Coordinates of C-alpha atoms and ligand atoms in Angstrom, one line a residue:
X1 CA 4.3 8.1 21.4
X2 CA 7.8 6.6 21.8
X3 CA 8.1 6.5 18.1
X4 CA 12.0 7.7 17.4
X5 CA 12.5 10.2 14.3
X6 CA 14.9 8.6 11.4
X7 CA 16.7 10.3 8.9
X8 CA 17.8 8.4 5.9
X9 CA 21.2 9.1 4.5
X10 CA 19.7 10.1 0.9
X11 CA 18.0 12.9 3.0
X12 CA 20.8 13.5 5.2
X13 CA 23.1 14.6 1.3
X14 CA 19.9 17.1 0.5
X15 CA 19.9 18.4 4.0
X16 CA 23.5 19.3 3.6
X17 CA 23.4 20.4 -0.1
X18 CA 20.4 22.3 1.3
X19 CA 23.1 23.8 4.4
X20 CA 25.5 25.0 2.1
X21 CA 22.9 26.7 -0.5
X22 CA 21.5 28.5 2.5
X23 CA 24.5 30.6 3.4
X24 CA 24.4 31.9 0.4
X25 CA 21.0 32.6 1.1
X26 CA 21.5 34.0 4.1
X27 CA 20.4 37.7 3.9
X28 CA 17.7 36.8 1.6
X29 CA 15.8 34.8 4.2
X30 CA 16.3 37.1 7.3
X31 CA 14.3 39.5 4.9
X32 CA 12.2 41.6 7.5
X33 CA 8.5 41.5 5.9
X34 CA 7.3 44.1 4.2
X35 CA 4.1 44.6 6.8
X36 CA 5.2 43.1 10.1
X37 CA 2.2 43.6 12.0
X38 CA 0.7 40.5 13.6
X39 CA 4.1 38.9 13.7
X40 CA 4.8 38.8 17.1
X41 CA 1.2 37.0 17.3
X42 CA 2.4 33.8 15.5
X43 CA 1.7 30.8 16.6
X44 CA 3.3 28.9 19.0
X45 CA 6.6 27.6 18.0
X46 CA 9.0 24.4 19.0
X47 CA 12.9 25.0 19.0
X48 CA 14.5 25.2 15.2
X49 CA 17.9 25.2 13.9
X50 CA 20.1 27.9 13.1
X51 CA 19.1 28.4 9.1
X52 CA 17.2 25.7 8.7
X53 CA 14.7 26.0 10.9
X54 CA 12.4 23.0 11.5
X55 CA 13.7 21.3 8.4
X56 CA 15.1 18.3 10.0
X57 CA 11.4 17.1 10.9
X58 CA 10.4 17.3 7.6
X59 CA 13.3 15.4 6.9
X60 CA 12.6 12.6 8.7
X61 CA 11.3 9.3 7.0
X62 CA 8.2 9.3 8.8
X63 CA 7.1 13.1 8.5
X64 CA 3.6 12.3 9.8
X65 CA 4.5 10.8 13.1
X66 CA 7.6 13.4 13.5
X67 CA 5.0 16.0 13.1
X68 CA 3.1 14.1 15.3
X69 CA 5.5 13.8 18.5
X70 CA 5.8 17.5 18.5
X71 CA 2.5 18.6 18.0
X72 CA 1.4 16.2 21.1
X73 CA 4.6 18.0 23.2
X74 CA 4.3 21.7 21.8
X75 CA 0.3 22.0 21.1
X76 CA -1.9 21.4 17.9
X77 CA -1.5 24.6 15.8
X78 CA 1.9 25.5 16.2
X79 CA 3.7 27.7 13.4
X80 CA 7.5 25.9 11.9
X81 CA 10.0 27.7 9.7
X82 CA 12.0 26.2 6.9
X83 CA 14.7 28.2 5.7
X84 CA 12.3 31.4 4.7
X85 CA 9.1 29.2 4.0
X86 CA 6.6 29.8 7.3
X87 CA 4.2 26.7 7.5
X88 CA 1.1 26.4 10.3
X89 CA 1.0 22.5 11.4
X90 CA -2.5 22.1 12.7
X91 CA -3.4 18.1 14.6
X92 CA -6.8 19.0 16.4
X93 CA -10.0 18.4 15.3
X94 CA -11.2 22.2 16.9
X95 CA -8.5 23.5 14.8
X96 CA -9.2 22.0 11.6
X97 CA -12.8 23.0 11.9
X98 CA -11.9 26.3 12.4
X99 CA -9.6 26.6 9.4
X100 CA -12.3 24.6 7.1
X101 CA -15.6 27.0 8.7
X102 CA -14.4 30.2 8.6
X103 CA -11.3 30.1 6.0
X104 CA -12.0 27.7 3.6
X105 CA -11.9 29.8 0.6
X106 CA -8.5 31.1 1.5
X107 CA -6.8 27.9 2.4
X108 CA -8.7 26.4 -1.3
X109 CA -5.0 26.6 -3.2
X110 CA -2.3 24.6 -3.0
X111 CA 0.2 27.1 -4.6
X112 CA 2.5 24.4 -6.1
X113 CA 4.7 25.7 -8.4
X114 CA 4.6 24.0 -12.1
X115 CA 6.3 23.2 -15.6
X116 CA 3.9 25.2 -18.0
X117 CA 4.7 22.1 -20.4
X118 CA 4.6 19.3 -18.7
X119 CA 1.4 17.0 -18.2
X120 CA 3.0 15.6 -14.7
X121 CA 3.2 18.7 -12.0
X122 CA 2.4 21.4 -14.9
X123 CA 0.2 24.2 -15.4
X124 CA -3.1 22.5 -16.8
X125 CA -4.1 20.2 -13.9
X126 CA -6.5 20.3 -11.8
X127 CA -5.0 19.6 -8.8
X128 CA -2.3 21.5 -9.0
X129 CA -5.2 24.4 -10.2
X130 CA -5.3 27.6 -7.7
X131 CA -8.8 28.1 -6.5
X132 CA -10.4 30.0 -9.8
X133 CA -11.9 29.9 -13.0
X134 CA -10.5 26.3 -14.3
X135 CA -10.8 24.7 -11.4
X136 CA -14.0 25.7 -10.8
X137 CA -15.2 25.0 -13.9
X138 CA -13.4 21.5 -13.3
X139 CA -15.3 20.9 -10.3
X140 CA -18.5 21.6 -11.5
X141 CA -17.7 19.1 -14.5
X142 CA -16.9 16.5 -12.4
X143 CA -19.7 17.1 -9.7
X144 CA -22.3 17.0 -12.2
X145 CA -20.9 14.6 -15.4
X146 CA -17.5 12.6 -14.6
X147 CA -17.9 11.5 -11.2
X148 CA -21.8 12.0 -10.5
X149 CA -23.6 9.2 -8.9
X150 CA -25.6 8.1 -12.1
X151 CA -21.7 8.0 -13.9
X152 CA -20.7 6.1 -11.5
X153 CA -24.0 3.7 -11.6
X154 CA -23.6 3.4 -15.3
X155 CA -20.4 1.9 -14.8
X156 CA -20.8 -0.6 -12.6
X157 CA -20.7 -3.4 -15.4
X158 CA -16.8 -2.4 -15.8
X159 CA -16.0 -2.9 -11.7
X160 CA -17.8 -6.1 -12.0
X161 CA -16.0 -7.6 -14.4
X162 CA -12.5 -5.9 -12.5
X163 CA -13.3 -7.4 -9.6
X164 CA -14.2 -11.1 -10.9
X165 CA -10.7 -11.2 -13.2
X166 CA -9.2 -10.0 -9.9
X167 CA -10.8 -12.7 -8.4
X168 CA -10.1 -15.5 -11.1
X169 CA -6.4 -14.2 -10.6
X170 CA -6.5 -14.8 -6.8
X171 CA -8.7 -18.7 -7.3
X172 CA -4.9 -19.2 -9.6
X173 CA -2.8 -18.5 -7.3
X174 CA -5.0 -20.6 -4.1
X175 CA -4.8 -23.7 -6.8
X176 CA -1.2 -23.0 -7.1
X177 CA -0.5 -22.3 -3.3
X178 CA 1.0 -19.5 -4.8
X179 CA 1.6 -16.5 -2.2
X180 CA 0.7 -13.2 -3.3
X181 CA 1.2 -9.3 -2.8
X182 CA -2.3 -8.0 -1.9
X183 CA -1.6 -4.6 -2.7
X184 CA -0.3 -5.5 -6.4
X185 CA -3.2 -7.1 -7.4
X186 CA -5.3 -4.5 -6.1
X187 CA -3.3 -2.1 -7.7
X188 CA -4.2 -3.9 -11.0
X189 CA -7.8 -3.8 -10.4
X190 CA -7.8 0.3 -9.9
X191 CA -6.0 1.0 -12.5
X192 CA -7.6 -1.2 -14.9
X193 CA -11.1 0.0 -13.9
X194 CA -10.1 3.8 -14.2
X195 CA -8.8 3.1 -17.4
X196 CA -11.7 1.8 -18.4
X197 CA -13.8 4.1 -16.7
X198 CA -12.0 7.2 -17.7
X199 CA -11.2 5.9 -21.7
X200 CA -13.3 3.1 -22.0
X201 CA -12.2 0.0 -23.6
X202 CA -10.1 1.2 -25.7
X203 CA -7.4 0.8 -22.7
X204 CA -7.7 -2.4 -21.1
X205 CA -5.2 -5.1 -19.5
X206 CA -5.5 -7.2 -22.7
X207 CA -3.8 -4.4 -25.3
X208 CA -0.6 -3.7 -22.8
X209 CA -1.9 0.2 -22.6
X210 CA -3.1 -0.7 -18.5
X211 CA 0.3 -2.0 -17.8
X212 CA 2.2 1.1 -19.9
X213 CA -0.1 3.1 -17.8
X214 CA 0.7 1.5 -14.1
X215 CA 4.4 2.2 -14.8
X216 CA 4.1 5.3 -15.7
X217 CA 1.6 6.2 -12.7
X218 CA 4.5 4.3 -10.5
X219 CA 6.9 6.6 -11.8
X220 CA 5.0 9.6 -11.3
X221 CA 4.4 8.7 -7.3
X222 CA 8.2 8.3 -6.9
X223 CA 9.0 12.0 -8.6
X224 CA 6.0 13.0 -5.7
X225 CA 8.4 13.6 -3.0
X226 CA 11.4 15.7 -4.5
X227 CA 8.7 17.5 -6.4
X228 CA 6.8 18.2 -2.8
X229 CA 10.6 19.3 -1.5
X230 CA 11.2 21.7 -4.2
X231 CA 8.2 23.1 -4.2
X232 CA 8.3 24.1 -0.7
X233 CA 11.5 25.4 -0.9
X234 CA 11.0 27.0 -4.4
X235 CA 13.1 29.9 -3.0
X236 CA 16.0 28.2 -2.9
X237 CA 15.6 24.8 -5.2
X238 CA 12.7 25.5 -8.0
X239 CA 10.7 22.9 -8.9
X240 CA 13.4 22.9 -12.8
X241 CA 16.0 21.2 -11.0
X242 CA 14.0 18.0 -11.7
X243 CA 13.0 19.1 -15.1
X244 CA 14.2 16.5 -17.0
X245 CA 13.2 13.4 -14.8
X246 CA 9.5 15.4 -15.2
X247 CA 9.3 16.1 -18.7
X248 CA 10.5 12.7 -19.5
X249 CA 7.5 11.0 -18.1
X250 CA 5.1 13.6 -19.2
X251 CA 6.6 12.9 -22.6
X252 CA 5.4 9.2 -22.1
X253 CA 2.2 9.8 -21.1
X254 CA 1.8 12.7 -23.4
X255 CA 2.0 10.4 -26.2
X256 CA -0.4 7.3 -24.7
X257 CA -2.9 9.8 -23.7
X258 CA -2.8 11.4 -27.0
X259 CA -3.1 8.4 -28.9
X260 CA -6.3 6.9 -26.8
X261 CA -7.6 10.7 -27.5
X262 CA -7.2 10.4 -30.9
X263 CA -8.9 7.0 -31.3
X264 CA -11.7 8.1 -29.1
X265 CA -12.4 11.3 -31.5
X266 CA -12.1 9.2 -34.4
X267 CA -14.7 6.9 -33.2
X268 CA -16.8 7.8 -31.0
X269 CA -19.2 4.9 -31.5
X270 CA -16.5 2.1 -30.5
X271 CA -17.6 3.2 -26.7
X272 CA -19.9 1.7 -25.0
X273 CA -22.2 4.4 -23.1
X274 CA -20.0 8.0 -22.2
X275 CA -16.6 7.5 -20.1
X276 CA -14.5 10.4 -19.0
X277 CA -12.8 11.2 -22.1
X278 CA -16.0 11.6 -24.5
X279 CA -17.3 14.1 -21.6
X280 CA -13.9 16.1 -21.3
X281 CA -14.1 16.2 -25.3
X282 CA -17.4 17.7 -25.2
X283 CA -16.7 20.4 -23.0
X284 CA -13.4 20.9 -25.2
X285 CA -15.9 21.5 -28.3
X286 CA -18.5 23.3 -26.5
X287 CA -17.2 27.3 -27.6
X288 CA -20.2 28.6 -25.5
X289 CA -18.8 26.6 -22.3
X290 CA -17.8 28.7 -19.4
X291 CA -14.4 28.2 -19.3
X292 CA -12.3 27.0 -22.8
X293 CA -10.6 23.5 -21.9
X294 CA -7.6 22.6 -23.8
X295 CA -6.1 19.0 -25.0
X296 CA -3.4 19.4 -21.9
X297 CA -5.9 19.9 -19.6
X298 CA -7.8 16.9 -20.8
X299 CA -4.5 15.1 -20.5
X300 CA -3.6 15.9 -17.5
X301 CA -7.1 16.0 -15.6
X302 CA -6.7 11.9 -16.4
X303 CA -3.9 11.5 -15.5
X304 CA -4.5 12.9 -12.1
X305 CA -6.8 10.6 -11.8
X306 CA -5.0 7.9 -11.9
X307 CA -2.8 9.6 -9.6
X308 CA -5.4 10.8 -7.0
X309 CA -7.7 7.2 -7.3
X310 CA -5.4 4.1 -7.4
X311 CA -2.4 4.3 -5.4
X312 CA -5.1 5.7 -2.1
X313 CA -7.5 2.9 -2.6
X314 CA -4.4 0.2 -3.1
X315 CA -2.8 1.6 0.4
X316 CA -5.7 1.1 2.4
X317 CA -7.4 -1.9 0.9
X318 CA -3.5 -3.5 1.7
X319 CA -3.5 -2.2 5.0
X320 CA -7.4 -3.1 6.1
X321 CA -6.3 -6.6 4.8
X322 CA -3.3 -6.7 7.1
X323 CA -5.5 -5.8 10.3
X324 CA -8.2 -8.4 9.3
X325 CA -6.2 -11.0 9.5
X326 CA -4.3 -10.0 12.3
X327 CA -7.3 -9.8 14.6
X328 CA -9.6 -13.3 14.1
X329 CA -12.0 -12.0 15.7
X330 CA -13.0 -9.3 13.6
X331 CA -12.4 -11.4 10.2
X332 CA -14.8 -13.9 11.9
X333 CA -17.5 -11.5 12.3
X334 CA -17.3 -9.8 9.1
X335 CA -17.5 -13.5 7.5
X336 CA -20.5 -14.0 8.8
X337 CA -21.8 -10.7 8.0
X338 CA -21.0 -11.3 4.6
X339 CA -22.2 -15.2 4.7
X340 CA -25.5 -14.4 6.2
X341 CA -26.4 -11.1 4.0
X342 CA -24.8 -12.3 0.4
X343 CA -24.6 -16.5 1.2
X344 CA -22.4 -18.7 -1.1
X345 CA -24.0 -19.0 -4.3
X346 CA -22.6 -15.4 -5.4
X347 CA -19.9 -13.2 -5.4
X348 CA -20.5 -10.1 -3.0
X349 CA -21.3 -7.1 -5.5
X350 CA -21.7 -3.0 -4.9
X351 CA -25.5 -3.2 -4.3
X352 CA -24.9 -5.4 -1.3
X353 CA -22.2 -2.6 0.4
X354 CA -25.4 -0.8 2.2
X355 CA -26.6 -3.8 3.6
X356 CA -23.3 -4.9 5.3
X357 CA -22.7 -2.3 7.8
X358 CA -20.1 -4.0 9.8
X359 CA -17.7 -4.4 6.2
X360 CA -18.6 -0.4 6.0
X361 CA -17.4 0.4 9.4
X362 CA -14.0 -2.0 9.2
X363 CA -13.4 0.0 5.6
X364 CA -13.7 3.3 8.0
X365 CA -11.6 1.8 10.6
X366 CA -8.9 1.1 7.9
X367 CA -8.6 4.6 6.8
X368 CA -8.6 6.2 10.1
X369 CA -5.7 4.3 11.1
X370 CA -3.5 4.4 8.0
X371 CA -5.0 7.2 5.7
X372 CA -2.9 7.1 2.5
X373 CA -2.6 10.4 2.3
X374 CA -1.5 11.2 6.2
X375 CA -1.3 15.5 5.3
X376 CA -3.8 18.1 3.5
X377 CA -1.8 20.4 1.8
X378 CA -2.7 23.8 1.2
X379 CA -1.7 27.4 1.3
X380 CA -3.1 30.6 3.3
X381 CA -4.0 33.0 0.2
X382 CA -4.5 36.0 2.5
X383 CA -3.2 36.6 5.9
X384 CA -6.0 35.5 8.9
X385 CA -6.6 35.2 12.7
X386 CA -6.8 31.5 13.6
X387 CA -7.8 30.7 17.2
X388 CA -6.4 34.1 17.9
X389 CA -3.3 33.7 16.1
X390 CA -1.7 35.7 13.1
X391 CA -1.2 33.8 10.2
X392 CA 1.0 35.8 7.5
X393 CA -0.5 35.3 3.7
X394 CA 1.5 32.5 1.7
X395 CA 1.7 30.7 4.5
X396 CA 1.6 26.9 3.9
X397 CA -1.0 24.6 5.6
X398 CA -0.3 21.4 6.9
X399 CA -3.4 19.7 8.3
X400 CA -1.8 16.2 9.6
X401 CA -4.7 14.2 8.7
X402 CA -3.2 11.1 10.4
X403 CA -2.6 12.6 13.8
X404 CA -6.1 14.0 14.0
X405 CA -7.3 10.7 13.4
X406 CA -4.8 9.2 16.5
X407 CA -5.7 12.1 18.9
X408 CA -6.3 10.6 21.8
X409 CA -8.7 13.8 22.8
X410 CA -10.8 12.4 20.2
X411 CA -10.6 9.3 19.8
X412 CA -10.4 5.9 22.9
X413 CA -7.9 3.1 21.7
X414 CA -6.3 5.8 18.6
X415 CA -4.0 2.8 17.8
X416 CA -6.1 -0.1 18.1
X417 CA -7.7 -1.3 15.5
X418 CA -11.5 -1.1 16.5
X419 CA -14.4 -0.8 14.0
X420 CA -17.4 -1.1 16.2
X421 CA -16.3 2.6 17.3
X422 CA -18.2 3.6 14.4
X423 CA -21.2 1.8 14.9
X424 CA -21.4 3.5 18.5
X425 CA -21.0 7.2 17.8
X426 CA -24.6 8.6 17.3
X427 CA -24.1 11.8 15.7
X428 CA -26.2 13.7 17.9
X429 CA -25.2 16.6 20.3
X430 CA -24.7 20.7 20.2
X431 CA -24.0 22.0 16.7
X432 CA -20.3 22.6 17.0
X433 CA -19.7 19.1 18.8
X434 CA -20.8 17.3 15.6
X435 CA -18.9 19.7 13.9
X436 CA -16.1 19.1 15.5
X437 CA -17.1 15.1 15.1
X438 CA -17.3 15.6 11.1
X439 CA -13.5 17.4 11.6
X440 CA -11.7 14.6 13.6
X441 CA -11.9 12.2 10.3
X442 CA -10.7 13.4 7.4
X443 CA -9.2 10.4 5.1
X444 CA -10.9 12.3 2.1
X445 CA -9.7 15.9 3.8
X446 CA -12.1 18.7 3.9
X447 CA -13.5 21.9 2.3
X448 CA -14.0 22.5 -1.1
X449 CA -10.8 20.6 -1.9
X450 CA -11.4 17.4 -0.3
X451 CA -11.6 14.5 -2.5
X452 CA -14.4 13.8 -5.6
X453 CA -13.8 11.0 -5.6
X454 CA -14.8 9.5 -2.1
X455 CA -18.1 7.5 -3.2
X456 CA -15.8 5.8 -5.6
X457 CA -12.8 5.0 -2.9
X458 CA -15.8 3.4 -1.1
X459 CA -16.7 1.0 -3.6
X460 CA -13.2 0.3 -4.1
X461 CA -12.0 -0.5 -0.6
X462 CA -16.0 -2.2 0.1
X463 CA -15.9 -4.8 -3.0
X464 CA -12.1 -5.6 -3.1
X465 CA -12.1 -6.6 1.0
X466 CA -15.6 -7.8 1.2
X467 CA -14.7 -10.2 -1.6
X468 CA -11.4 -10.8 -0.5
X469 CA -12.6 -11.9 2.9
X470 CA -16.0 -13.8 1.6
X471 CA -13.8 -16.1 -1.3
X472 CA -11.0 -16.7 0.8
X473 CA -9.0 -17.8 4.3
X474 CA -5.2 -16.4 4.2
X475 CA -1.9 -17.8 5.0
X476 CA 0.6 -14.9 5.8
X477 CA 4.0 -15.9 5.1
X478 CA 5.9 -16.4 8.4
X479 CA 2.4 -16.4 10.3
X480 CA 3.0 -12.9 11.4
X481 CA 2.1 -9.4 9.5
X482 CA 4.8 -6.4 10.4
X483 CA 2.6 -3.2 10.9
X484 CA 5.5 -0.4 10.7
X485 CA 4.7 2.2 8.0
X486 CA 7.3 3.4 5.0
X487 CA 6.4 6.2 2.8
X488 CA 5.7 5.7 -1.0
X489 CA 6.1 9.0 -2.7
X490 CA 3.9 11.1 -0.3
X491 CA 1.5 8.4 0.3
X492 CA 1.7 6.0 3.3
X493 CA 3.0 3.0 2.9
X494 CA 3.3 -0.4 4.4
X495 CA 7.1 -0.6 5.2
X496 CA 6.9 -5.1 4.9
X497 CA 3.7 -5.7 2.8
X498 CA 2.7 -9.0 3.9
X499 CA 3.2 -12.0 1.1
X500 CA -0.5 -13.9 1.5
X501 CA -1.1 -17.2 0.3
X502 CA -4.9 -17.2 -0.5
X503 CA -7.0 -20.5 0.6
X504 CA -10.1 -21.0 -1.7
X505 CA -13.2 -20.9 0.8
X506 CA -15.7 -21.4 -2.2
X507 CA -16.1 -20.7 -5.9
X508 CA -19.0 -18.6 -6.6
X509 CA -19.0 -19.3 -10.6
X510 CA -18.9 -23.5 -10.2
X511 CA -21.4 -23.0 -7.5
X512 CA -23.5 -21.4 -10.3
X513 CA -22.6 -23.3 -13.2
X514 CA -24.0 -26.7 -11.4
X515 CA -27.3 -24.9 -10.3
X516 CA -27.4 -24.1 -14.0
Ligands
HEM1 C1 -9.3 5.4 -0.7 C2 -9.5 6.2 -1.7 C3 -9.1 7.7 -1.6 C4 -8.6 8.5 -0.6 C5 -8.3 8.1 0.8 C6 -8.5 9.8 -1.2 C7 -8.0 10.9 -0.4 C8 -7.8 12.2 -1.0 C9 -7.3 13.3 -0.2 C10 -6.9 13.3 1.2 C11 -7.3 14.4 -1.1 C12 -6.9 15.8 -0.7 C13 -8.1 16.5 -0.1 C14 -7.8 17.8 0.5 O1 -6.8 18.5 0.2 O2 -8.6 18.2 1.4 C15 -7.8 13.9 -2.3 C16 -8.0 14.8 -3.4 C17 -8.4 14.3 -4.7 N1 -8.8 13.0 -5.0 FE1 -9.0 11.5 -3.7 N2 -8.9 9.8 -2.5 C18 -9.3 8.5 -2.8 C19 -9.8 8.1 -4.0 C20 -10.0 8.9 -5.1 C21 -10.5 8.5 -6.4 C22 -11.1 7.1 -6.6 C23 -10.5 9.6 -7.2 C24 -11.0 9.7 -8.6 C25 -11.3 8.7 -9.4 C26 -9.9 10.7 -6.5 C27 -9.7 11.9 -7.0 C28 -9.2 13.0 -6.3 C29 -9.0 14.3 -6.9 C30 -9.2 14.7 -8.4 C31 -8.5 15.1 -5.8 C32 -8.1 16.6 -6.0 C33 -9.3 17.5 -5.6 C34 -9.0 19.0 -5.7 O3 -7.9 19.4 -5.7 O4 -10.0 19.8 -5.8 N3 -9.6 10.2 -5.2 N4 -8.1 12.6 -2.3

């Protein structure tokens, strides 16, 4: 991988901010552990700098593909040091499967430190939750009420209508020859049908709440980062030094959310059907529930949503785009999948996603190649033996998601864009083989952290491309798309997002109102 490693000057300022701090550190992080047995078993380790240890690579713009070169030099579980903070980097498949079979409970928290106030990064979400009592009750409400498959049925009405105004918006721009930026419009699709999902119509595009909302979720990826940096080196920089930028847009949302909470408990019969918010309410009344949920956690459970469900599905449903119509041949084919299995008197709908297997395996293509989020991160609760190595307890786990998925012991082609490898793989062999199989994709990571939301992603990505590609041709602006990647808060990013100038191919709805 000849990629080179870049450090941006913004960086460059922390890094030596960071120098500076440490030498005041100094005797603090040569600390000899209190039980030093095991340590000489470490994993294997590149060369670091004096102090700072491997902090450089974290530093660099693209972490995923630094990370990368050195795990494809140095091995795939390889143990790096940041100032005192040890971290396990782990870009195998066999790894990973290890980690997730035998030490899944221990590697279940992510250990991020948190504002007890604040809604954004603070004490009541869920994501943030260590593995116990709230978030399991969390996960069992969301298994079995928010995000269960009959949930998700019921509101299929509200992705309808999302994805025919998204639609309507794109036919505008085609009759204006009007280019567009794919990856905006989808982002207004997400967010609008998780509003309306998660608080019903109460918050919808035509009131201004969706738009409120959008900015503040687009402020909340862009404190992701420093957040991610201070939390990892809470030792030294604490999570409080961005206090103020945090609280202020928890304040924000802390008054939307409250106001939409307060319409929904006044009343309850201007929803249509149960979203999110009546359900969270009901556990939050229910005194013989297991665990006693509080307004912040409601708050901040749907906030994360927003956080965890639109930016991922806007990433990938940009960057699938980008490869379709950069390889004909493949648009061509899914075209005629669509053509043949939905025809042109309709608009392509979720009931219609099992029967088009090709659009399935392009959607799976799209997220091996760019997964939005390129890392797992988690934290080793207890110390553990992993492939015979020590690892200490509070050790942080860096599964790099996006190198697995490029590992050319796993995959043929890992940079080529090539969805029919999914349609080949059978699935059969010796237990740990398909193990192993199951550990070499993980887009919606692993264990009992891995995403909830996955059946939902697939919609998503399925409807937004598969109408995308059925409605229209594209025109890319300068004929060519630029692949190289940027990173957007912690999620990956497409460093040019191509402007498209969408081509009607057919209207579904004319078609229609003739026949009518
Ligand atoms: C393309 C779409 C999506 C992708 C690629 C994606 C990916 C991920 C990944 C990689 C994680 C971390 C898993 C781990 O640590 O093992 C995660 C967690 C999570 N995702 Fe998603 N996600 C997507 C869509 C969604 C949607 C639509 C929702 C909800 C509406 C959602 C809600 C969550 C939540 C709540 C978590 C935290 C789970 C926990 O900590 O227990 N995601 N997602």
């Amino acid at each position: 991988m000849a990629a080179m490693i870049t450090i941006d000057f913004q960086n460059c300022t922390i890094l030596l901010l960071l120098c500076i701090f440490s030498l005041l550190c100094y005797s603090l992080f040569f600390k000899k552990p209190k039980n030093s047995r095991g340590y000489d078993n470490l994993p294997p380790s590149p060369p670091s700098l004096p102090i700072i240890g491997h902090l450089h690579l974290l530093l660099s713009t693209l972490t995923h593909k630094s990370f990368q070169k050195i795990s494809s030099k140095y091995g795939p579980l390889l143990h790096l040091r940041v100032f005192n903070v040890r971290l396990i980097l782990v870009s195998s498949a066999s790894v990973a499967d290890e980690i997730f079979r035998l030490h899944d409970v221990n590697v279940s928290s992510r250990n991020v430190s948190t504002i007890d106030e604040s809604l954004v990064f603070g004490s009541s979400g869920f994501i943030t939750a260590p593995y116990g009592d709230y978030w399991k009750f969390m996960k069992k409400l969301v298994a079995t009420k928010l995000l269960r498959p009959q949930a998700i049925e019921q509101s299929r009405g509200v992705r309808a209508e999302e994805l025919e105004r998204l639609y309507a918006n794109l036919l505008n721009k085609a009759k204006k020859n009007e280019s567009i930026d794919i990856g905006k419009e989808a982002m207004k699709l997400t967010n609008n049908t998780i509003c309306r999902m998660s608080m019903g119509r109460s918050c919808s595009e035509n009131n201004g709440e969706a738009e409120r909302l959008r900015e503040l979720v687009t402020k909340s990826f862009a404190l992701t980062k420093k957040i991610f940096f201070a939390n990892l080196l809470h030792s030294v920089l604490g999570i409080s030094v961005f206090k103020t930028e945090i609280m202020g847009v928890s304040r924000e949302f802390d008054e939307l959310l409250e106001g939409i909470l307060v319409k929904h408990e006044e009343k309850p019969e201007e929803n249509q059907g149960k979203d999110m918010m009546d359900l969270l309410l009901e556990a939050y009344r229910d005194e013989k529930a297991e665990y006693n949920i509080t307004r912040n956690h409601i708050k901040s459970f749907l906030l994360e949503i927003f956080l965890a469900g639109t930016d991922t599905s806007t990433q990938t449903t940009q960057w699938t785009m980008a490869e379709i119509v950069s390889n004909p041949s493949i648009l061509a084919k899914l075209r005629e999948e669509i053509d043949s299995v939905v025809g042109k008197t309709r608009m392509i709908q979720e009931s219609d996603l099992p029967n088009l297997p090709y659009l399935q395996v392009v959607v799976k293509e799209g997220l091996r190649m760019h997964p939005p989020s390129p890392f797992l991160l988690r934290t080793f609760r207890e110390s553990c033996e992993i492939k015979g190595f020590y690892v200490p307890e509070n050790t942080v786990l860096f599964v790099n998601a996006y190198a697995l998925m490029r590992d050319p012991n796993s995959w043929k082609d890992p940079d080529e864009f090539k969805p029919e490898r999914f349609l080949a793989s059978s699935g059969r062999g010796e237990e740990n083989e398909v193990r192993e199989q199951v550990m070499k994709y993980l887009p919606f990571g692993a264990g009992r952290r891995g995403c909830p939301g996955t059946s939902l992603g697939y919609i998503f990505l399925g409807t937004m491309i598969g109408m995308m590609v059925q409605c229209f041709d594209w025109k890319i602006e300068g004929g060519k798309v630029h692949m190289e990647e940027a990173v957007a808060g912690m999620n990956l990013a497409m460093a040019h997002p191509p402007k498209c100038t969408p081509v009607s191919r057919f209207d579904p709805f004319t078609i229609n109102l003739h026949k009518s």
